[in-house]
Coordinates of C-alpha atoms in Angstrom, one line a residue:
X1 CA 24.1 -7.0 12.4
X2 CA 21.3 -5.3 14.4
X3 CA 19.5 -2.2 13.5
X4 CA 21.4 -0.2 16.2
X5 CA 24.0 0.8 13.6
X6 CA 26.9 -1.5 14.6
X7 CA 28.1 -3.4 11.5
X8 CA 29.2 -7.0 11.6
X9 CA 31.5 -6.2 8.7
X10 CA 34.4 -3.8 9.0
X11 CA 33.4 -1.2 6.4
X12 CA 36.9 0.2 6.1
X13 CA 38.3 -3.2 5.3
X14 CA 36.0 -3.6 2.3
X15 CA 36.6 -0.1 1.1
X16 CA 34.2 2.4 -0.4
X17 CA 31.9 0.7 -2.8
X18 CA 31.4 2.0 -6.3
X19 CA 27.8 1.6 -5.6
X20 CA 27.7 4.1 -2.7
X21 CA 25.5 7.1 -3.5
X22 CA 27.1 10.5 -4.2
X23 CA 26.7 13.3 -1.6
X24 CA 23.5 15.3 -1.9
X25 CA 23.8 18.5 -3.9
X26 CA 23.9 21.7 -1.9
X27 CA 22.3 24.0 -4.4
X28 CA 18.8 23.4 -3.1
X29 CA 19.7 23.8 0.6
X30 CA 18.0 27.2 0.8
X31 CA 14.8 25.7 -0.4
X32 CA 15.0 23.0 2.2
X33 CA 15.6 25.6 5.0
X34 CA 12.6 27.8 3.9
X35 CA 10.0 25.1 3.0
X36 CA 11.5 22.1 4.7
X37 CA 11.5 20.3 1.4
X38 CA 12.9 16.8 1.6
X39 CA 16.0 16.4 -0.6
X40 CA 17.3 12.9 0.4
X41 CA 16.3 9.8 -1.4
X42 CA 16.7 6.1 -0.2
X43 CA 20.0 6.7 1.6
X44 CA 19.9 5.1 5.0
X45 CA 18.8 7.6 7.7
X46 CA 21.5 7.4 10.3
X47 CA 21.0 7.5 14.1
X48 CA 22.5 11.0 14.3
X49 CA 20.1 12.4 11.6
X50 CA 17.1 11.0 13.5
X51 CA 18.1 12.8 16.7
X52 CA 17.8 16.1 15.0
X53 CA 14.6 15.3 13.0
X54 CA 12.5 13.2 15.3
X55 CA 9.2 11.7 14.2
X56 CA 6.7 10.7 17.0
X57 CA 5.7 7.1 17.0
X58 CA 2.0 8.0 17.0
X59 CA 2.5 9.5 13.6
X60 CA 2.5 5.9 12.4
X61 CA -1.2 5.7 13.6
X62 CA -2.4 9.1 12.3
X63 CA -0.7 8.5 8.9
X64 CA -2.5 5.3 8.3
X65 CA -5.8 6.6 9.7
X66 CA -5.7 9.3 7.1
X67 CA -4.6 7.0 4.3
X68 CA -7.5 4.5 5.0
X69 CA -10.3 6.8 6.0
X70 CA -10.9 7.2 2.3
X71 CA -13.5 6.8 -0.4
X72 CA -11.5 4.0 -2.0
X73 CA -11.9 2.0 1.2
X74 CA -15.7 2.6 0.8
X75 CA -15.4 1.3 -2.7
X76 CA -13.7 -1.9 -1.6
X77 CA -16.4 -2.6 0.9
X78 CA -19.1 -2.4 -1.7
X79 CA -17.5 -5.1 -3.8
X80 CA -19.1 -7.9 -1.7
X81 CA -22.6 -6.7 -2.5
X82 CA -21.7 -6.4 -6.2
X83 CA -20.7 -10.1 -6.0
X84 CA -24.1 -11.0 -4.6
X85 CA -23.3 -11.3 -0.9
X86 CA -25.7 -10.0 1.7
X87 CA -24.5 -7.4 4.2
X88 CA -23.8 -9.7 7.1
X89 CA -21.7 -12.0 5.0
X90 CA -19.7 -9.0 3.8
X91 CA -19.3 -7.7 7.4
X92 CA -18.0 -11.1 8.6
X93 CA -15.4 -11.2 5.8
X94 CA -14.4 -7.6 6.3
X95 CA -13.8 -8.1 10.1
X96 CA -12.1 -11.5 10.0
X97 CA -9.8 -10.8 7.1
X98 CA -8.7 -7.4 8.4
X99 CA -8.0 -8.8 11.8
X100 CA -5.5 -11.2 10.3
X101 CA -4.2 -9.4 7.2
X102 CA -3.4 -6.0 8.9
X103 CA -0.8 -7.8 11.0
X104 CA 1.5 -7.9 7.9
X105 CA 1.9 -4.2 7.1
X106 CA 2.1 -3.5 10.9
X107 CA 5.0 -5.9 11.2
X108 CA 6.9 -4.6 8.2
X109 CA 6.4 -1.0 9.4
X110 CA 8.9 -1.7 12.2
X111 CA 11.6 -2.3 9.5
X112 CA 11.7 1.5 9.1
X113 CA 13.7 1.6 12.4
X114 CA 16.6 0.3 10.4
X115 CA 16.7 3.6 8.6
X116 CA 15.9 1.8 5.3
X117 CA 12.8 2.0 3.2
X118 CA 11.0 -1.3 2.6
X119 CA 12.0 -1.7 -1.1
X120 CA 15.6 -1.2 -0.1
X121 CA 15.4 -3.5 2.8
X122 CA 14.1 -6.2 0.5
X123 CA 17.6 -6.5 -0.9
X124 CA 18.5 -8.7 2.0
X125 CA 16.0 -11.3 1.0
X126 CA 15.6 -10.8 -2.8
X127 CA 19.2 -10.0 -3.4
X128 CA 20.7 -6.8 -4.9
X129 CA 19.8 -7.8 -8.5
X130 CA 16.7 -10.0 -7.7
X131 CA 15.3 -7.0 -5.9
X132 CA 14.6 -5.4 -9.3
X133 CA 11.5 -7.6 -9.2
X134 CA 10.4 -5.8 -6.0
X135 CA 11.2 -2.5 -7.6
X136 CA 9.2 -3.1 -10.8
X137 CA 6.1 -4.6 -9.1
X138 CA 6.1 -2.1 -6.3
X139 CA 6.1 0.8 -8.9
X140 CA 3.3 -0.9 -10.8
X141 CA 1.4 -1.4 -7.6
X142 CA 1.8 2.2 -6.4
X143 CA 0.9 3.6 -9.8
X144 CA -2.1 1.4 -10.1
X145 CA -3.4 2.3 -6.6
X146 CA -2.7 6.0 -7.3
X147 CA -4.9 5.8 -10.4
X148 CA -7.6 3.7 -8.7
X149 CA -7.8 5.9 -5.6
X150 CA -8.0 9.0 -7.7
X151 CA -10.8 7.5 -9.7
X152 CA -12.7 6.7 -6.5
X153 CA -12.5 10.3 -5.5
X154 CA -13.3 11.5 -9.0
X155 CA -16.5 9.5 -9.2
X156 CA -17.8 11.3 -6.1
X157 CA -17.2 14.6 -7.8
X158 CA -18.8 13.3 -10.9
X159 CA -21.9 12.2 -8.9
X160 CA -22.0 15.5 -7.0
X161 CA -22.0 17.5 -10.3
X162 CA -24.5 15.1 -12.0
X163 CA -21.8 14.3 -14.6
X164 CA -20.7 17.9 -15.3
X165 CA -17.3 17.3 -13.7
X166 CA -16.0 14.3 -15.8
X167 CA -14.1 11.6 -14.0
X168 CA -10.8 12.4 -15.8
X169 CA -10.9 16.0 -14.5
X170 CA -11.4 14.8 -11.0
X171 CA -8.4 12.4 -11.4
X172 CA -6.2 15.3 -12.5
X173 CA -7.3 17.5 -9.6
X174 CA -6.6 14.8 -7.0
X175 CA -3.3 13.7 -8.5
X176 CA -2.1 17.3 -8.7
X177 CA -2.6 18.0 -5.0
X178 CA -1.0 14.7 -4.1
X179 CA 2.0 15.5 -6.3
X180 CA 2.5 18.9 -4.5
X181 CA 2.5 17.4 -1.0
X182 CA 4.7 14.5 -2.0
X183 CA 7.2 16.8 -3.7
X184 CA 7.6 18.7 -0.4
X185 CA 8.4 15.5 1.5
X186 CA 7.9 13.5 4.6
X187 CA 7.8 16.4 7.1
X188 CA 4.8 18.0 5.3
X189 CA 3.1 14.6 4.9
X190 CA 3.2 13.9 8.6
X191 CA 1.9 17.4 9.4
X192 CA -1.1 16.9 7.1
X193 CA -1.9 13.4 8.2
X194 CA -2.1 14.3 11.9
X195 CA -5.6 15.8 11.1
X196 CA -6.5 14.6 7.6
X197 CA -8.5 11.6 8.9
X198 CA -11.0 13.8 10.8
X199 CA -13.1 15.3 7.9
X200 CA -13.8 12.0 6.2
X201 CA -14.7 10.4 9.5
X202 CA -17.4 13.1 9.9
X203 CA -18.6 12.3 6.4
X204 CA -18.9 8.6 7.0
X205 CA -20.7 9.1 10.3
X206 CA -23.2 11.5 8.8
X207 CA -23.8 9.2 5.7
X208 CA -24.4 6.3 8.0
X209 CA -27.0 8.3 9.9
X210 CA -28.9 9.9 7.0
X211 CA -28.9 6.8 4.9
X212 CA -29.7 4.3 7.6
X213 CA -33.4 4.0 6.7
X214 CA -32.6 2.7 3.3
X215 CA -30.0 0.1 4.3
X216 CA -30.8 -3.6 4.7
X217 CA -29.3 -6.7 6.2
X218 CA -31.7 -8.9 4.2
X219 CA -30.3 -12.0 2.6
X220 CA -31.9 -12.3 -0.9
X221 CA -29.4 -14.9 -2.2
X222 CA -30.7 -18.3 -3.1
X223 CA -27.4 -20.0 -3.9
X224 CA -25.9 -22.7 -1.7
X225 CA -22.8 -24.8 -1.4
X226 CA -19.9 -24.0 -3.8
X227 CA -21.8 -21.3 -5.6
X228 CA -22.3 -19.5 -2.2
X229 CA -18.7 -20.0 -1.2
X230 CA -17.2 -18.7 -4.5
X231 CA -18.2 -15.0 -4.1
X232 CA -17.1 -15.2 -0.4
X233 CA -13.7 -16.4 -1.4
X234 CA -13.4 -13.7 -4.1
X235 CA -14.5 -11.0 -1.7
X236 CA -12.0 -12.3 0.9
X237 CA -9.2 -12.0 -1.8
X238 CA -10.2 -8.3 -2.4
X239 CA -10.2 -7.4 1.3
X240 CA -6.9 -9.2 1.8
X241 CA -5.3 -7.5 -1.2
X242 CA -6.4 -4.0 0.0
X243 CA -4.8 -4.6 3.4
X244 CA -1.5 -6.1 2.4
X245 CA -1.0 -3.5 -0.4
X246 CA 0.6 -1.3 2.3
X247 CA 3.4 -3.9 2.9
X248 CA 5.6 -2.6 0.2
X249 CA 5.8 0.9 1.7
X250 CA 4.8 0.6 5.4
X251 CA 8.4 1.1 6.6
X252 CA 9.0 4.2 4.5
X253 CA 7.3 6.5 7.0
X254 CA 9.2 5.4 10.1
X255 CA 12.8 5.9 9.0
X256 CA 13.0 9.1 11.1
X257 CA 11.8 7.5 14.3
X258 CA 14.5 7.4 17.0
X259 CA 16.4 4.2 16.8
X260 CA 15.5 3.2 20.3
X261 CA 11.7 3.4 19.6
X262 CA 10.2 0.1 20.8
X263 CA 9.1 -2.0 17.8
X264 CA 5.9 -2.9 19.6
X265 CA 4.9 0.8 19.6
X266 CA 5.4 1.0 15.8
X267 CA 3.5 -2.3 15.3
X268 CA 0.6 -1.3 17.5
X269 CA 0.2 2.3 16.1
X270 CA 0.3 1.0 12.6
X271 CA -2.1 -1.8 13.2
X272 CA -4.7 0.5 14.9
X273 CA -4.1 3.1 12.1
X274 CA -5.0 0.6 9.4
X275 CA -7.5 -1.7 11.1
X276 CA -9.9 0.9 12.6
X277 CA -10.7 3.0 9.5
X278 CA -10.5 0.1 7.2
X279 CA -13.1 -1.9 9.0
X280 CA -15.4 1.0 9.7
X281 CA -15.4 2.4 6.1
X282 CA -15.5 -0.9 4.3
X283 CA -18.5 -1.9 6.5
X284 CA -20.2 1.3 5.5
X285 CA -19.5 0.6 1.9
X286 CA -21.2 -2.8 2.2
X287 CA -24.1 -1.2 4.0
X288 CA -24.6 1.5 1.4
X289 CA -24.7 -1.2 -1.4
X290 CA -27.5 -2.9 0.5
X291 CA -29.6 0.2 -0.3
X292 CA -29.8 -0.9 -3.9
X293 CA -31.6 -4.1 -3.0
X294 CA -35.0 -2.6 -2.3
X295 CA -34.7 1.0 -3.7
X296 CA -34.7 1.5 -7.4
X297 CA -33.3 5.1 -7.1
X298 CA -30.3 3.8 -5.2
X299 CA -29.8 1.1 -7.8
X300 CA -29.9 3.6 -10.6
X301 CA -27.5 5.9 -8.8
X302 CA -25.0 3.1 -8.3
X303 CA -25.3 2.1 -12.0
X304 CA -24.6 5.6 -13.1
X305 CA -22.0 6.8 -10.6
X306 CA -20.8 3.7 -8.7
X307 CA -20.1 4.3 -5.0
X308 CA -20.3 8.0 -5.6
X309 CA -24.0 7.6 -6.4
X310 CA -24.6 5.6 -3.3
X311 CA -22.9 8.3 -1.2
X312 CA -25.0 11.0 -2.9
X313 CA -28.2 9.1 -2.1
X314 CA -27.2 8.6 1.5
X315 CA -26.3 12.3 2.1
X316 CA -29.3 13.7 0.2
X317 CA -31.4 14.3 3.3
X318 CA -28.6 16.6 4.5
X319 CA -29.2 19.1 1.7
X320 CA -26.4 21.6 1.0
X321 CA -24.4 20.3 3.9
X322 CA -24.5 16.9 2.3
X323 CA -23.0 18.3 -0.9
X324 CA -20.2 19.9 1.1
X325 CA -19.6 16.5 2.7
X326 CA -19.3 14.9 -0.7
X327 CA -16.5 17.3 -1.6
X328 CA -14.7 16.2 1.6
X329 CA -15.3 12.6 0.7
X330 CA -13.7 13.1 -2.7
X331 CA -10.7 14.9 -1.1
X332 CA -10.2 11.9 1.1
X333 CA -8.5 10.4 -1.9
X334 CA -5.6 12.8 -1.3
X335 CA -4.1 11.3 1.9
X336 CA -5.1 7.9 0.5
X337 CA -2.8 8.5 -2.4
X338 CA 0.1 10.1 -0.7
X339 CA 1.8 6.8 0.2
X340 CA 1.6 5.7 -3.4
X341 CA 3.1 8.8 -5.0
X342 CA 5.7 9.4 -2.3
X343 CA 6.9 5.7 -2.2
X344 CA 6.9 5.5 -6.0
X345 CA 10.0 7.7 -6.1
X346 CA 11.7 5.6 -3.4
X347 CA 11.0 2.4 -5.2
X348 CA 12.5 3.8 -8.4
X349 CA 15.7 4.8 -6.8
X350 CA 16.4 1.1 -6.1
X351 CA 17.1 0.4 -9.8
X352 CA 20.8 1.0 -9.3
X353 CA 23.5 3.7 -8.8
X354 CA 22.2 5.7 -11.7
X355 CA 18.8 5.9 -10.3
X356 CA 20.1 7.3 -7.0
X357 CA 21.4 10.3 -8.9
X358 CA 17.9 11.2 -10.1
X359 CA 16.4 13.8 -7.7
X360 CA 13.5 12.4 -5.7
X361 CA 11.2 15.2 -6.9
X362 CA 11.7 14.2 -10.5
X363 CA 10.7 10.6 -9.7
X364 CA 7.6 11.9 -7.8
X365 CA 6.7 13.8 -10.9
X366 CA 7.1 10.7 -13.1
X367 CA 4.7 8.8 -10.8
X368 CA 2.3 11.7 -10.9
X369 CA 2.2 11.7 -14.7
X370 CA 1.9 7.9 -14.9
X371 CA -1.1 7.9 -12.5
X372 CA -2.9 10.6 -14.4
X373 CA -2.5 8.7 -17.7
X374 CA -3.6 5.4 -16.3
X375 CA -6.3 6.9 -14.1
X376 CA -7.9 8.7 -17.0
X377 CA -7.8 5.6 -19.2
X378 CA -9.0 3.1 -16.5
X379 CA -12.0 5.2 -15.4
X380 CA -14.1 3.9 -18.2
X381 CA -13.6 0.3 -17.0
X382 CA -13.4 1.0 -13.3
X383 CA -15.1 -2.1 -11.8
X384 CA -13.1 -4.6 -13.9
X385 CA -9.9 -2.6 -13.4
X386 CA -10.4 -2.5 -9.6
X387 CA -10.9 -6.2 -9.1
X388 CA -8.1 -7.2 -11.5
X389 CA -5.6 -4.8 -9.9
X390 CA -6.5 -5.9 -6.4
X391 CA -5.8 -9.5 -7.4
X392 CA -2.6 -9.0 -9.2
X393 CA -1.1 -6.7 -6.5
X394 CA -2.3 -9.1 -3.9
X395 CA -0.4 -12.1 -5.5
X396 CA 2.8 -10.1 -5.8
X397 CA 2.6 -8.8 -2.2
X398 CA 2.1 -12.3 -0.9
X399 CA 5.3 -13.3 -2.6
X400 CA 7.1 -10.2 -1.2
X401 CA 6.1 -10.7 2.4
X402 CA 6.5 -14.5 2.4
X403 CA 10.2 -14.2 1.2
X404 CA 11.0 -11.4 3.7
X405 CA 9.5 -13.3 6.6
X406 CA 11.3 -16.5 5.7
X407 CA 14.6 -14.7 5.2
X408 CA 14.2 -12.9 8.5
X409 CA 13.4 -15.9 10.7
X410 CA 15.0 -18.8 8.9
X411 CA 18.2 -17.3 7.5
X412 CA 18.9 -14.1 9.4
X413 CA 17.9 -15.3 12.9
X414 CA 15.9 -12.1 13.6
X415 CA 16.8 -8.4 13.7
X416 CA 20.5 -8.8 14.5
X417 CA 21.3 -10.8 11.3
X418 CA 21.6 -7.7 9.0
X419 CA 24.7 -5.7 8.1
X420 CA 22.8 -2.5 7.5
X421 CA 26.0 -0.7 6.2
X422 CA 25.9 -3.1 3.2
X423 CA 22.5 -2.0 2.0
X424 CA 23.9 -0.6 -1.3
X425 CA 26.9 -3.0 -1.8
X426 CA 26.2 -6.0 -4.1
X427 CA 29.4 -7.7 -2.8
X428 CA 27.8 -8.2 0.6
X429 CA 24.2 -9.0 -0.5
X430 CA 22.8 -12.1 -2.2
X431 CA 22.5 -12.0 -6.0
X432 CA 18.8 -13.1 -5.8
X433 CA 18.6 -16.4 -7.6
X434 CA 16.6 -17.9 -4.8
X435 CA 14.1 -15.1 -4.8
X436 CA 13.8 -15.1 -8.6
X437 CA 13.0 -18.9 -8.5
X438 CA 10.5 -18.5 -5.7
X439 CA 8.9 -15.6 -7.5
X440 CA 8.3 -17.7 -10.6
X441 CA 6.9 -20.6 -8.5
X442 CA 4.6 -18.1 -6.7
X443 CA 3.1 -16.7 -9.9
X444 CA 2.6 -20.2 -11.2
X445 CA 0.4 -20.8 -8.1
X446 CA -1.4 -17.5 -8.9
X447 CA -2.0 -18.5 -12.5
X448 CA -3.7 -21.7 -11.2
X449 CA -5.9 -20.1 -8.7
X450 CA -6.6 -16.5 -9.9
X451 CA -10.0 -15.2 -11.0
X452 CA -10.1 -11.8 -12.7
X453 CA -12.3 -10.2 -15.3
X454 CA -10.3 -11.6 -18.2
X455 CA -9.0 -14.9 -16.8
X456 CA -10.0 -17.8 -14.5
X457 CA -7.3 -20.3 -13.5
X458 CA -7.9 -24.0 -13.9
X459 CA -8.2 -24.7 -10.1
X460 CA -10.2 -21.5 -9.5
X461 CA -12.7 -22.6 -12.1
X462 CA -13.5 -25.8 -10.1
X463 CA -15.2 -23.8 -7.3
X464 CA -18.8 -23.0 -8.1
X465 CA -20.3 -22.3 -11.6
X466 CA -18.2 -19.1 -12.2
X467 CA -15.1 -19.9 -10.2
X468 CA -13.5 -18.4 -7.1
X469 CA -10.3 -16.5 -6.4
X470 CA -7.9 -18.7 -4.4
X471 CA -4.8 -17.3 -6.0
X472 CA -3.4 -15.9 -2.8
X473 CA -3.5 -19.2 -1.0
X474 CA -1.7 -21.0 -3.9
X475 CA 0.8 -18.2 -4.4
X476 CA 1.7 -18.4 -0.7
X477 CA 2.1 -22.2 -0.8
X478 CA 4.2 -22.3 -3.9
X479 CA 6.6 -19.5 -2.9
X480 CA 6.9 -20.5 0.7
X481 CA 7.9 -24.0 -0.2
X482 CA 10.3 -23.0 -3.0
X483 CA 12.2 -20.2 -1.4
X484 CA 13.9 -22.1 1.5
X485 CA 15.1 -24.8 -0.9
X486 CA 16.5 -22.3 -3.4
X487 CA 17.9 -20.1 -0.7
X488 CA 19.9 -22.9 0.9
X489 CA 21.3 -23.7 -2.5
X490 CA 22.2 -20.1 -3.2
X491 CA 24.0 -19.7 0.1
X492 CA 26.0 -22.9 -0.5
X493 CA 27.1 -21.7 -4.0
X494 CA 27.6 -18.0 -3.4
X495 CA 28.2 -17.7 0.3
X496 CA 25.7 -14.9 0.6

């Protein structure tokens, strides 16, 4: 069926499914009326509900502008320099990879017009039970990013206080504010994100100006051939992973859009909202790292406080105002983390009927606790944790988007091939054998081509003296070839 609400299956003829969610409790209705707290979970947002609670399409732009105009984005941009790449090589990778990879979350954002969140919509390609893989890995990804983004903000506070504010304390502060906003729900999130991108944009503009005299485009590398290509490929993988990490939740923030909203508007607003801040801030991150090449003070600051140290050095000429800007930079981790904590609860409710009965706010709280624990533990090994997490999340996301795309075009024939009323009925959804098989094949490709702190795949090790990350390419190839074969077999055997 199409996403206009008309079902291709007569719902009455199949009866009420035992898997349909219970009605929402009424006890908290007064809270909702006073604070506009969101009570619903992953239940499909109907056309009628959207008419009374309309979200403007440009919110898809401001939401992602706020999420990506963040210090974590700055951190990702600095990774290229840490790998030994000069600024202009980093800039070329940042620009080209973002132009391409940002198309993926922008496309999946339009799935929100179905009224279903992305993890729920994945049931049509991964199957009702195979979708548990999507749930588990999406929860791992959002928790990991929640922790990493919090650390990115916390290290700025650590640098600002000269170590007096420990990183773990900064993690707790940032995660707590994120938890409060996510507990209130989507209405409050969109209200905040209309303006939340502006303060960090001011920070990055000032930092670029005050730190400009210390930045360098000089190429001091002497490597050539495969040894020069290896860090480029690894940096490409990091940039790609950062961009596509939004695929698992991009649709979640558009479910209240009017059903007749053109898909191209959602796509365009999302693409601009991700692409513009990501390229700008990652480029600044690469530029700030170049300050370590000829300036021992910058090198020492980076060694002690990471990207927080670089930001402190860049803003030092601004005096007290620069310190205030560092606080704003640290707080940019809050809108950056909102998609992770908010969508964590929606992912979790896809475990089954029992999970639907757990109030969304309790699952948001669970994600908050997990992020604090992991963030405080990972802070000590931040660089290795960041690169490893980027890689593993990237491999998983490649499998996710590949299977959704192939199901959409090869087996559903586009947008009109979905019975959206069957979103929670396993009788009218695939079991997921094809997705499970393709998932295994995809991770076999990842194991051959991955390069992380603790492991280098056999194919990855062939590139240069230290290896290069080509896990995404092999993951895509293995899963893309396997899924159509398995899906044809699954349809013939099960009929779904």
